[in-house]
PDB file of C-alpha atoms in Angstrom:
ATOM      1  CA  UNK A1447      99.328 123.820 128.479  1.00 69.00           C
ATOM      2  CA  UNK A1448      99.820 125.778 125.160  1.00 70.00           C
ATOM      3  CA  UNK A1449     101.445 122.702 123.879  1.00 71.00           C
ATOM      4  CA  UNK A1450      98.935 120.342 124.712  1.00 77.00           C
ATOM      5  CA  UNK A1451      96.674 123.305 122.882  1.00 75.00           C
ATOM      6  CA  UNK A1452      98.393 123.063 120.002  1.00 73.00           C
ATOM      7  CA  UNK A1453      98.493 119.992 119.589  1.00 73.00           C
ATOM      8  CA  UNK A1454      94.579 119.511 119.634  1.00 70.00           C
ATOM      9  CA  UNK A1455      94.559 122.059 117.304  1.00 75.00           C
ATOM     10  CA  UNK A1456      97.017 120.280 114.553  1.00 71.00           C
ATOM     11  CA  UNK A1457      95.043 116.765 115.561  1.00 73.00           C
ATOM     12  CA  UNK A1458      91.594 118.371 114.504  1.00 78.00           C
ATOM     13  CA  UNK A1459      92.894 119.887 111.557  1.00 80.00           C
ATOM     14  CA  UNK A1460      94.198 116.854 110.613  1.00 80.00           C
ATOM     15  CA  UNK A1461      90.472 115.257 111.508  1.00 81.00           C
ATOM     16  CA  UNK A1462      89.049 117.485 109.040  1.00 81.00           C
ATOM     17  CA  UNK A1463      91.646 116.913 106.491  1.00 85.00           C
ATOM     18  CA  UNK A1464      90.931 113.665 106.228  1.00 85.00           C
ATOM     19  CA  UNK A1465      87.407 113.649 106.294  1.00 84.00           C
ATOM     20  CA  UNK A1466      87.839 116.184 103.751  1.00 86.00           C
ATOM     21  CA  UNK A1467      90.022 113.710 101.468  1.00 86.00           C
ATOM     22  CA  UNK A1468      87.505 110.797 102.109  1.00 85.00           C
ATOM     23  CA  UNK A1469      84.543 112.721 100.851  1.00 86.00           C
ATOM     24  CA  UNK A1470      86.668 113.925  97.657  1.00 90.00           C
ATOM     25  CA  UNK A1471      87.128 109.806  97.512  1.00 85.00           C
ATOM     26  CA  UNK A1472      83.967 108.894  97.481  1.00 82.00           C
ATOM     27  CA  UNK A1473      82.361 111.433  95.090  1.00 89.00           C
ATOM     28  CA  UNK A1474      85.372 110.836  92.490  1.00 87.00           C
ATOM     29  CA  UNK A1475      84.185 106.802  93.176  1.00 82.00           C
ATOM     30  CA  UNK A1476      80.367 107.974  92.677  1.00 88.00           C
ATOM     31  CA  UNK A1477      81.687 109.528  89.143  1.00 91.00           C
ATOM     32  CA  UNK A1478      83.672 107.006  87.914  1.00 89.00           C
ATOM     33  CA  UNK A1479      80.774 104.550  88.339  1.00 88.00           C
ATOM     34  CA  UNK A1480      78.226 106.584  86.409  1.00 92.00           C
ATOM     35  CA  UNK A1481      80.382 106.778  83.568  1.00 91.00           C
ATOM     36  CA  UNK A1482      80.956 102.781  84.068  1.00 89.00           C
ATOM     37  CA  UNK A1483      77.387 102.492  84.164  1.00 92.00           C
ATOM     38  CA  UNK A1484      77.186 105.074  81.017  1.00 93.00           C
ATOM     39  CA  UNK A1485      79.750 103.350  79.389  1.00 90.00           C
ATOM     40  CA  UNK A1486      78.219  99.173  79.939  1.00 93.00           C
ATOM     41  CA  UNK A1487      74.584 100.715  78.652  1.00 95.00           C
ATOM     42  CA  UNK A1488      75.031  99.879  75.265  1.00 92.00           C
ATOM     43  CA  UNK A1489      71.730 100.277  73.593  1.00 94.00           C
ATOM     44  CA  UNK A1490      70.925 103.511  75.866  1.00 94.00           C
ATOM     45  CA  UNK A1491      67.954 102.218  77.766  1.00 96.00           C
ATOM     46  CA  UNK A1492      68.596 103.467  81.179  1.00 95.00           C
ATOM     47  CA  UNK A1493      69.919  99.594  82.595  1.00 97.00           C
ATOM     48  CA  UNK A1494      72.389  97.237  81.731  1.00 96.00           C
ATOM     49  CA  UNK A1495      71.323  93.599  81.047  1.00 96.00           C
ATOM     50  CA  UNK A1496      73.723  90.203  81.416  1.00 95.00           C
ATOM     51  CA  UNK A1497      75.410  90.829  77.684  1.00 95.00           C
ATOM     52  CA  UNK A1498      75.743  94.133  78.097  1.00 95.00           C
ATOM     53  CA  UNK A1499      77.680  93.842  81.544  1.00 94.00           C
ATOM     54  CA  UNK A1500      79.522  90.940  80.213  1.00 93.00           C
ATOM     55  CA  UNK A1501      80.792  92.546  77.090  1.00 93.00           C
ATOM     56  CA  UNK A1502      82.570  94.898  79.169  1.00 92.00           C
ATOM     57  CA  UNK A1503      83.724  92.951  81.625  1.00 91.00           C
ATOM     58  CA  UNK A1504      85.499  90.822  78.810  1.00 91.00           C
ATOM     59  CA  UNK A1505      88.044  93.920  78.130  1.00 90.00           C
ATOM     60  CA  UNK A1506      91.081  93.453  79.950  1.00 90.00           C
ATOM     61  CA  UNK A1507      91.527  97.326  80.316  1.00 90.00           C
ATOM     62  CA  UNK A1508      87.979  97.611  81.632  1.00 89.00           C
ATOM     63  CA  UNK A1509      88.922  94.496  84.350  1.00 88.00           C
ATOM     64  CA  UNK A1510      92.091  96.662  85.210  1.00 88.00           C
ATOM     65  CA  UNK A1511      90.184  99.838  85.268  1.00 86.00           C
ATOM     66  CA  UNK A1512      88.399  97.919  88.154  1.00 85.00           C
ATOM     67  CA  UNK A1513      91.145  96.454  89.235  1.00 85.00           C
ATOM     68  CA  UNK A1514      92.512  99.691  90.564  1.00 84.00           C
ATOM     69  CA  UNK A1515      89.245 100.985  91.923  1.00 80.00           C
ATOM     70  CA  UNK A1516      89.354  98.104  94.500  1.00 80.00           C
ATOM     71  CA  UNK A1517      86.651  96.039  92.526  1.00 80.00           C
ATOM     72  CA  UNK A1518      87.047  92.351  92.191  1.00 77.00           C
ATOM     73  CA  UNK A1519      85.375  90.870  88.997  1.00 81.00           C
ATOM     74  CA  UNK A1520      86.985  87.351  88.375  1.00 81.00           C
ATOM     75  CA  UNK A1521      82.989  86.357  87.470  1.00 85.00           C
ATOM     76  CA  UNK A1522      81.160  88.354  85.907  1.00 87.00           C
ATOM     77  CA  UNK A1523      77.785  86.199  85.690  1.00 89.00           C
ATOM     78  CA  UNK A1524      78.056  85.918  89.493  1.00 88.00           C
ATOM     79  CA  UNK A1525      78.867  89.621  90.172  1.00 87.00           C
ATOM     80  CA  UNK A1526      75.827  90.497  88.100  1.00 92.00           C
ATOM     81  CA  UNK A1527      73.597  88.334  90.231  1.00 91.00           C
ATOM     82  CA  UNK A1528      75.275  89.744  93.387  1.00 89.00           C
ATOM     83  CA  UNK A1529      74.377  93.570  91.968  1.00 91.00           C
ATOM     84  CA  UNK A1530      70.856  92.619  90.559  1.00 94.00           C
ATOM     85  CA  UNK A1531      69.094  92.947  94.088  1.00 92.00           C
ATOM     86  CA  UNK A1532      65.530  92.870  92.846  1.00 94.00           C
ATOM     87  CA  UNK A1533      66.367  90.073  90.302  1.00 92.00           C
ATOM     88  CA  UNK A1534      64.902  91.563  87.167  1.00 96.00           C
ATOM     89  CA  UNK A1535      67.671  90.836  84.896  1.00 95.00           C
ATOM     90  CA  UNK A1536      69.169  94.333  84.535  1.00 96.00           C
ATOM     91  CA  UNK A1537      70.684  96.483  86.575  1.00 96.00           C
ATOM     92  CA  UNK A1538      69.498 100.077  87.378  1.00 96.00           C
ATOM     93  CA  UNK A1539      72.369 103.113  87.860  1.00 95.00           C
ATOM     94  CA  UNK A1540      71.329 103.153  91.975  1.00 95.00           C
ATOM     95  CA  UNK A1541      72.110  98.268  91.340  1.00 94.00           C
ATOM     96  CA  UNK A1542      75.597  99.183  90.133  1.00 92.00           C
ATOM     97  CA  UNK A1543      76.323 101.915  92.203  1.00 91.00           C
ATOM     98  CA  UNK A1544      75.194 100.700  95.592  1.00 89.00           C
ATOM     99  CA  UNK A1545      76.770  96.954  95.126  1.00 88.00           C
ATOM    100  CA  UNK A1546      80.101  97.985  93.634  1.00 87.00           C
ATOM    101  CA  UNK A1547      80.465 100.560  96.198  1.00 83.00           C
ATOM    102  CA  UNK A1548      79.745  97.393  99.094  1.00 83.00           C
ATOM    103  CA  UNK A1549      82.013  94.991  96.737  1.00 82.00           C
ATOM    104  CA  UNK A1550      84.741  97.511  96.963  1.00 77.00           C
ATOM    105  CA  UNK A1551      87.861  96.282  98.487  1.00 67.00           C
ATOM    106  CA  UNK A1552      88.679  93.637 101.366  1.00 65.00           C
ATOM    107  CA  UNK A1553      85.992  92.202 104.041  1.00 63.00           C
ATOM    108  CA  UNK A1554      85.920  94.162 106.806  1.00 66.00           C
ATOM    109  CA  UNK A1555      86.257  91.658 110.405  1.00 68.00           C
ATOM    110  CA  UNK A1556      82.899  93.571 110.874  1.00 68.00           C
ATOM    111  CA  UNK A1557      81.492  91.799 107.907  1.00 75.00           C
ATOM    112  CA  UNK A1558      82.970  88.989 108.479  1.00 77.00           C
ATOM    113  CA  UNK A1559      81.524  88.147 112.078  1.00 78.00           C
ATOM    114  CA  UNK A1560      78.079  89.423 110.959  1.00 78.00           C
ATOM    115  CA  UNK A1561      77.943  87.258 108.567  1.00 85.00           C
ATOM    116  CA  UNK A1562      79.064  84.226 110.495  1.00 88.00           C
ATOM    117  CA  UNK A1563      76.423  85.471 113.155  1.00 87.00           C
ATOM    118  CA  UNK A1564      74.004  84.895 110.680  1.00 90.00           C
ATOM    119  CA  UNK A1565      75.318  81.263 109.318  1.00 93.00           C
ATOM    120  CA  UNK A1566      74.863  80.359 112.936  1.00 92.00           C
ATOM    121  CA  UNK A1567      71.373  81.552 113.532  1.00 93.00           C
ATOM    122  CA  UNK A1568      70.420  80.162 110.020  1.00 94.00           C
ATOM    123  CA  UNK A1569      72.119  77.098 111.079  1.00 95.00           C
ATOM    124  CA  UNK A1570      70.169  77.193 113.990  1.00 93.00           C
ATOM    125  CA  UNK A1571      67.038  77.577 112.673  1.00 93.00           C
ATOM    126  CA  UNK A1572      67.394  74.409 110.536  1.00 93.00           C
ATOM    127  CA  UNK A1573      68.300  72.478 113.011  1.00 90.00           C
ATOM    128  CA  UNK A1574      64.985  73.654 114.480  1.00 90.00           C
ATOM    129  CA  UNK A1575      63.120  72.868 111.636  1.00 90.00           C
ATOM    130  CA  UNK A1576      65.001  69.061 110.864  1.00 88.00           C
ATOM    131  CA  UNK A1577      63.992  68.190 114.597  1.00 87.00           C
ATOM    132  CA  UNK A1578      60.247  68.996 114.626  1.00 87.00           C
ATOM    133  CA  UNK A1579      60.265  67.182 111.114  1.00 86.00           C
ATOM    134  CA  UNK A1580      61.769  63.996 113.176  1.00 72.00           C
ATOM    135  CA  UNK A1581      65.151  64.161 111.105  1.00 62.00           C
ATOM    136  CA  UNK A1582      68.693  63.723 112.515  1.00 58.00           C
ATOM    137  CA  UNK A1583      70.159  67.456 113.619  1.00 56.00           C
ATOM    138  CA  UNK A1584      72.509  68.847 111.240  1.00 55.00           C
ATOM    139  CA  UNK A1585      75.462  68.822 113.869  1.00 57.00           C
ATOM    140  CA  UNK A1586      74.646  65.010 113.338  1.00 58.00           C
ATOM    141  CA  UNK A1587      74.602  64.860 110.217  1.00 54.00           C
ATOM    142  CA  UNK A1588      77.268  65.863 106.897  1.00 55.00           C
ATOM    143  CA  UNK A1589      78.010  69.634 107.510  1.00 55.00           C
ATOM    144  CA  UNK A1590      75.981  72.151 105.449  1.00 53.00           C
ATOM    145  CA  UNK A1591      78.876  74.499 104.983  1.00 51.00           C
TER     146      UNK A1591
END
């Protein structure tokens, strides 16, 4: 019994450990993308445009920097699409951090099924839409995907 006491005791001090350790993670992440987002805002303005964001992105030390944060940029015009989520052409500090803190590291399975969920319903739905139009199903026809 004072084993098994014990042992609870060690397991929820490890709990809070490393929730502990994962908060220290994610506020050092927080920091080092303001002073990204510092460093890619060139002229000062409070965004960062295409060239701006592609300048720095064309440094091999900044790409590393990334790198090693868990951040995949092989494109860079594509990334800043994927970050720009009102589509203005510039990204705001709350653009960069948000979507590089989603981009960072591998898909999760969670992701991943979501996402195929939703291929399925959108596939679906035009399949709905190519039949009350009088067209041949996509199953039918060449895959969409």
């Amino acid at each position: 019994s004072v084993f098994i006491q014990e042992t609870f005791k060690v397991a929820t001090i490890d709990d809070r450990i490393m929730m502990m350790s994962k908060a220290r993670a994610a506020q050092t992440h927080l920091r080092k993308l303001v002073a990204l987002f510092g460093h890619t805002d060139a002229n000062g303005d409070g965004f960062v445009d295409q060239d701006e964001f592609n300048e720095v992105l064309e440094d091999q030390e900044m790409r590393l920097w990334l790198a090693a944060m868990e951040l995949d940029v092989r494109d860079a015009r594509i990334l800043f699409r994927m970050l720009d989520r009102d589509s203005d052409g510039k990204l705001s500090l709350k653009e960069l951090v948000e979507g590089m803190s989603k981009l960072r590291g591998t898909a999760k399975n969670f992701e991943m099924v979501g996402l195929q969920h939703a291929t399925d319903e959108l596939k679906d739905l035009v399949n709905q839409v190519l039949t009350q139009v009088s067209v041949q199903p996509a199953s039918q026809s060449p895959k969409l995907c």
